[in-house]
XYZ file of N, CA and C in Angstrom:
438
model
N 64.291 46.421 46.063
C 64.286 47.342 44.946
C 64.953 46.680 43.748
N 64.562 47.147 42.619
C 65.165 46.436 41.350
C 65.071 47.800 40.368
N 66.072 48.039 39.185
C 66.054 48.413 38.051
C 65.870 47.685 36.928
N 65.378 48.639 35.545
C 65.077 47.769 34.513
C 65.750 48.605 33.453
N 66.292 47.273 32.891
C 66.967 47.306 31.438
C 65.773 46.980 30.142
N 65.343 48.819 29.930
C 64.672 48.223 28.724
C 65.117 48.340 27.004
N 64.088 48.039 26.058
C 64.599 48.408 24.795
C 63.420 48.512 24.755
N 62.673 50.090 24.340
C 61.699 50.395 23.854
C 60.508 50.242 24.749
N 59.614 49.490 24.512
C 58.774 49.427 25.702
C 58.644 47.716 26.253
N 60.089 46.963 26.174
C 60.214 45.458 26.169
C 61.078 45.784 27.504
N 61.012 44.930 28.563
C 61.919 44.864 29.488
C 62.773 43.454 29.669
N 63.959 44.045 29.138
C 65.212 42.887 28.509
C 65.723 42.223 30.398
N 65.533 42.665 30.865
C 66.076 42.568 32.494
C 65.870 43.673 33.382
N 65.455 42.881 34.769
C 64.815 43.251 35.892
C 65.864 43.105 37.142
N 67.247 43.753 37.265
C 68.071 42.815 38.321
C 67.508 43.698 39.729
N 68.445 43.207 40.713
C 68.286 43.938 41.984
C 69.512 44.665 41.922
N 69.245 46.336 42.547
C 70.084 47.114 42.329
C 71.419 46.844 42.351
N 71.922 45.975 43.182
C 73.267 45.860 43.220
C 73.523 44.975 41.950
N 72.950 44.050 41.519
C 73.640 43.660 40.395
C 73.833 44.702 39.414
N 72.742 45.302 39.593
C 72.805 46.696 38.099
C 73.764 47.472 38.039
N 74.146 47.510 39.331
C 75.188 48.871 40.062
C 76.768 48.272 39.257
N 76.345 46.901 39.367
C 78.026 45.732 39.194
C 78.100 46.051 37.673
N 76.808 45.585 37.084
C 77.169 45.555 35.664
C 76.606 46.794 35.099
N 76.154 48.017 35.590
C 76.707 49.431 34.745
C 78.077 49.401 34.784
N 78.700 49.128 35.833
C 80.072 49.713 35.964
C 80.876 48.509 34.864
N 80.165 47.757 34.994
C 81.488 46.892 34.108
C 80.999 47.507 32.685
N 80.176 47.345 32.538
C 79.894 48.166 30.896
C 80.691 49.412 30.440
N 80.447 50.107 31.239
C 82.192 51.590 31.306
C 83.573 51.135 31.405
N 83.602 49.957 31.927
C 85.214 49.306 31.276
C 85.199 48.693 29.925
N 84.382 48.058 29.843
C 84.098 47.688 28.519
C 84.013 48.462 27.576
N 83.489 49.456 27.591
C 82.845 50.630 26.367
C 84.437 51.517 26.580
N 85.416 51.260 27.563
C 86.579 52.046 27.369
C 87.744 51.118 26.617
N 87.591 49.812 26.908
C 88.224 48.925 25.964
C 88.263 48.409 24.958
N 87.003 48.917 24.447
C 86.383 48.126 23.128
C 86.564 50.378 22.128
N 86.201 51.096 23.000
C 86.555 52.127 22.128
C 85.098 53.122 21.695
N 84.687 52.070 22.404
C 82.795 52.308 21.567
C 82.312 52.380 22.316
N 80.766 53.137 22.263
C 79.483 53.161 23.361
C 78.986 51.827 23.441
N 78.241 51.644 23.964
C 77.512 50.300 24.242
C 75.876 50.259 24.280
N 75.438 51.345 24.239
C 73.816 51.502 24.043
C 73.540 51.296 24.863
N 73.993 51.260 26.610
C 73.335 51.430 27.290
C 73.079 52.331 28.085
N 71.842 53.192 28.257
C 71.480 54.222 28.477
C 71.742 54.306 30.283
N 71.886 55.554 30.591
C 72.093 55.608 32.203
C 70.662 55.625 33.007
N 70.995 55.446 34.037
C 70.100 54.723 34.967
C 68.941 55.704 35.749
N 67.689 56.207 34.805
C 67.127 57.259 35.507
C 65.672 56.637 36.020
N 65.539 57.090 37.444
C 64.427 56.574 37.445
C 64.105 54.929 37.871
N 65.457 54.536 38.411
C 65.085 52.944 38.063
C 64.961 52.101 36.431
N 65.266 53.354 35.724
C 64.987 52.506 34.109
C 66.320 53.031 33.356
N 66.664 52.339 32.300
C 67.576 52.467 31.968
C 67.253 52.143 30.528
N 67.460 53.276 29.340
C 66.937 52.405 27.757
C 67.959 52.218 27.449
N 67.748 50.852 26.218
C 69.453 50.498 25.293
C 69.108 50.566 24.020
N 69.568 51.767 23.170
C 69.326 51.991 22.384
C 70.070 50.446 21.112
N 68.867 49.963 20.473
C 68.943 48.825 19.868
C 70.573 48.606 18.665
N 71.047 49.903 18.052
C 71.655 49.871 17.089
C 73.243 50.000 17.836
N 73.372 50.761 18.839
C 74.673 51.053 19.518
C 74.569 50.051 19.956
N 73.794 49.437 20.946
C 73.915 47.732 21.289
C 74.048 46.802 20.698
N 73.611 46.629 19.620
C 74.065 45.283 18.705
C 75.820 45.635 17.603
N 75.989 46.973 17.438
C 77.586 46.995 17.528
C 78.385 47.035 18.381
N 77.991 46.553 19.635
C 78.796 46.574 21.043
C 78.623 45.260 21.314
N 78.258 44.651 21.268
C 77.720 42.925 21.070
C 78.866 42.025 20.534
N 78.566 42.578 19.088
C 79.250 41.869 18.422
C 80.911 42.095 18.543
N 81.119 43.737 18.923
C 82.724 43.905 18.837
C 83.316 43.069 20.213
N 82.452 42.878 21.298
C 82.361 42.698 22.165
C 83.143 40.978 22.123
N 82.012 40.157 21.525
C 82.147 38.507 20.775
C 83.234 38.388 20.489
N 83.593 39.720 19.295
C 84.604 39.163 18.186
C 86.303 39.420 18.944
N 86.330 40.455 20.389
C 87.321 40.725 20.923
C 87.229 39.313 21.839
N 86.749 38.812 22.508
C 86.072 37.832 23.770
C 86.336 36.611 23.054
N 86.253 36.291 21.616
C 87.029 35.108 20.657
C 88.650 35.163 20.445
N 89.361 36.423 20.758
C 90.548 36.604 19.864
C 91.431 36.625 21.180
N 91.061 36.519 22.326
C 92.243 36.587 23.257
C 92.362 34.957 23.477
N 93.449 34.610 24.350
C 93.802 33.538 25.050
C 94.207 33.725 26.448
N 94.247 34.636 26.855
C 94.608 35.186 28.128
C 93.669 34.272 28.896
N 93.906 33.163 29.958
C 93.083 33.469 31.246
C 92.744 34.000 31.989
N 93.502 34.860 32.330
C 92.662 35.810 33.064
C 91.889 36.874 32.600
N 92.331 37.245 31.423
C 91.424 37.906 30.853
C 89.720 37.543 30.161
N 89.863 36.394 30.064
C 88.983 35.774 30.041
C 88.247 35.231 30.935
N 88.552 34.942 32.460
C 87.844 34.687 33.382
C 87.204 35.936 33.844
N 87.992 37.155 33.992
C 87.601 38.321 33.868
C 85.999 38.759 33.430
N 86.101 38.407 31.877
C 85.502 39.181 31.027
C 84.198 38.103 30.824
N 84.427 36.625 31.649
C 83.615 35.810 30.393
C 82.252 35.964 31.028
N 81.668 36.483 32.387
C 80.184 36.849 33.024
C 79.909 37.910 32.493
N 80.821 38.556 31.967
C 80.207 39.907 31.392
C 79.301 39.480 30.063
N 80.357 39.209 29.924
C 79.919 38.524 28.268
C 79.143 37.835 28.274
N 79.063 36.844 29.072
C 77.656 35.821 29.192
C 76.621 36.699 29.006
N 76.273 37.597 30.098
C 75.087 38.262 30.371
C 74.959 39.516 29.692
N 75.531 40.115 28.855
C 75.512 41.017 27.400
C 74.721 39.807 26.173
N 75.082 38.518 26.368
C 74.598 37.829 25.743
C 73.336 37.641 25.509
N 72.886 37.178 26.699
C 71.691 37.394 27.077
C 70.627 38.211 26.876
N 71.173 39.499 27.193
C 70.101 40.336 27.050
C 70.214 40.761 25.133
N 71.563 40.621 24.667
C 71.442 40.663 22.710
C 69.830 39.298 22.513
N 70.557 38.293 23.031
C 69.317 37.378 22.395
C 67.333 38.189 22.671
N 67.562 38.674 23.963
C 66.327 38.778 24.544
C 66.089 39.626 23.429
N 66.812 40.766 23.244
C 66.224 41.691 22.301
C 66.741 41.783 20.913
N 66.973 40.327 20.727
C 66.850 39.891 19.136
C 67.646 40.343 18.407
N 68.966 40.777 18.849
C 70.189 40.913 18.446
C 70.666 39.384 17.638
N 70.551 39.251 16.266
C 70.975 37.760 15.894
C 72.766 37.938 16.130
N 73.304 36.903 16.237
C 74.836 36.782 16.429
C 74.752 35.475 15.484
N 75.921 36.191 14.559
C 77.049 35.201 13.761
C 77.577 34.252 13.878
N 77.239 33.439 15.191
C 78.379 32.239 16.188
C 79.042 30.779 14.449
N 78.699 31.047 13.215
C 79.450 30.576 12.453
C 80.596 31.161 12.193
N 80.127 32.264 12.211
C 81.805 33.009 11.699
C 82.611 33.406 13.113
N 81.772 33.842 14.059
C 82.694 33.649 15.457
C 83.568 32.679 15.786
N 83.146 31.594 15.385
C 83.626 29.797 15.092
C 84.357 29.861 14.486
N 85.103 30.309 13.131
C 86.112 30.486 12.526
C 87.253 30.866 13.411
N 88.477 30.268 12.640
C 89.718 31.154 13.418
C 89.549 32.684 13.316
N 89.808 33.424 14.433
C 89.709 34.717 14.486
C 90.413 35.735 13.268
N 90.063 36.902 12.914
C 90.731 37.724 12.115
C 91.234 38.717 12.754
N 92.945 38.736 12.077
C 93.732 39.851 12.766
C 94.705 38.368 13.937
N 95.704 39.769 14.471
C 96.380 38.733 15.097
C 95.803 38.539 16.629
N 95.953 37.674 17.121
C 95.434 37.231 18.264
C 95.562 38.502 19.607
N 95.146 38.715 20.561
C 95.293 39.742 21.380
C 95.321 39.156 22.684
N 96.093 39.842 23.726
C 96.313 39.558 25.205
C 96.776 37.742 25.137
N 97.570 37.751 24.294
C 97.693 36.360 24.589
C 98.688 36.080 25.811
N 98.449 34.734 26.431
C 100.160 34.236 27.516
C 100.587 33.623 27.238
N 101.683 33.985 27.738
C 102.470 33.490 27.101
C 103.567 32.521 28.764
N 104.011 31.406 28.415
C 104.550 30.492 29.687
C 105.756 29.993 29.422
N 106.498 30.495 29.745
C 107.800 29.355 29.887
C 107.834 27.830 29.502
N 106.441 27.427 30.140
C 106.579 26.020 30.022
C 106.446 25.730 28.490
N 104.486 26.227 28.254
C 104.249 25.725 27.392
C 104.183 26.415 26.284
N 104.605 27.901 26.006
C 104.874 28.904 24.816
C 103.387 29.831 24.658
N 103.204 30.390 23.501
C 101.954 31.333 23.591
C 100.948 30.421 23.274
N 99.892 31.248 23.821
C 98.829 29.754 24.565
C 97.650 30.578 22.852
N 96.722 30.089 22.712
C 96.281 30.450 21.328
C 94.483 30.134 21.720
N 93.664 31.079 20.738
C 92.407 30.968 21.500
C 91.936 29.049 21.362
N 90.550 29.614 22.096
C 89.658 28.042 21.812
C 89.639 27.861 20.351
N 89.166 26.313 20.761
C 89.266 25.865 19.262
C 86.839 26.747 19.412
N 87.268 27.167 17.545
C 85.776 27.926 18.134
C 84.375 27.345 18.583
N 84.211 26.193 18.367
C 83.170 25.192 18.371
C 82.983 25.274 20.080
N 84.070 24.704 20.700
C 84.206 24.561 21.578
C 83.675 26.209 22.528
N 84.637 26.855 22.415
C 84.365 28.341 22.757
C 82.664 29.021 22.632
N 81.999 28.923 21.663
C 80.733 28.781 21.263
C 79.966 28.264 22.190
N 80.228 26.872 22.470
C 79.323 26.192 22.829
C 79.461 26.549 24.527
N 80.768 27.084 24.988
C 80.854 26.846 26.024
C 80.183 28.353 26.973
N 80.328 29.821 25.864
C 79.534 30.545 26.153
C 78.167 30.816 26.073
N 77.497 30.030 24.844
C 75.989 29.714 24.876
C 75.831 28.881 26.022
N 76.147 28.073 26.756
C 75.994 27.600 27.646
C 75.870 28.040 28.902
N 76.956 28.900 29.359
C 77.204 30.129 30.600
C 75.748 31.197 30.242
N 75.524 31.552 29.216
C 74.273 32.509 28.752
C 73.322 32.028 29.056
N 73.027 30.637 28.628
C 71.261 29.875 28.810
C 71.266 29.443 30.155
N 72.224 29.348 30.938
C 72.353 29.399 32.716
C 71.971 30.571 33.075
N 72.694 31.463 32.842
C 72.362 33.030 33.579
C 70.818 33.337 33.111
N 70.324 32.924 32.024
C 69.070 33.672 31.457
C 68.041 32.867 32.338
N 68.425 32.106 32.432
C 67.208 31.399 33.747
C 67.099 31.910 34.997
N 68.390 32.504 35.261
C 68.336 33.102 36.774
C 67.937 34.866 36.328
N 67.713 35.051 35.317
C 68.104 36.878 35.231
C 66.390 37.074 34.853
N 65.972 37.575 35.921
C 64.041 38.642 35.624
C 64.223 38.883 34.651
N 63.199 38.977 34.014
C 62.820 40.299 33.099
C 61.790 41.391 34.031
């Protein structure tokens, strides 16, 4: 069995239920941390719509929080989510900013760690960060149906 993630009458992803089951639920932590809906519609039927405009401001707040921490673990956490939110923004033509994501972040940094050893740890440099989540994204998008 599989569900589908569509937008409109485009099907952005095809997973097998249990992945869907994994990442609805992570999307409700997300959409409680970020403050905001996420456009993605609940799961009827095997189908699920994402409404295009709540999704591409959940995207991006999504990016611009996912740039501003330094936390490892929060970031190991968060960074498959994010990959594969990625993914499906590109599929459905969500453009992303990754120049200005690339910039040092705006506002002060969030969840940072901080170590005894080596003091508060500070995000990627952004180039790097960029490249390293377009990368995790164009992996997963090869393995993820439509």
């Amino acid at each position: 069995m599989s569900q589908y993630f569509d937008m409109g009458e485009e099907t952005l992803w095809n997973p097998s239920n249990g992945a869907s089951r994994l990442f609805q639920r992570q999307v409700a932590v997300f959409e409680s941390e970020l403050g905001l809906p996420s456009g993605i519609g609940s799961m009827v039927n095997d189908e699920c719509q994402i409404d295009p405009g709540a999704f591409e401001t959940f995207v991006n707040t999504l990016l611009a929080e996912h740039r501003r921490t330094s936390h490892a673990i929060m970031l190991a956490l968060s960074e498959g989510f994010t990959a594969t939110v990625l993914v499906l923004a590109e599929r459905a033509g969500i453009a992303i900013d990754w120049a200005q994501l690339g910039t040092t972040p705006d506002g002060p940094p969030q969840d940072v760690q901080v170590s005894a050893l080596t003091g508060m740890s500070t995000p990627a440099e952004g180039g790097a960060w960029a490249t390293g989540l377009h990368e995790k994204a164009r992996e997963l998008s090869r393995r993820m149906p439509r």
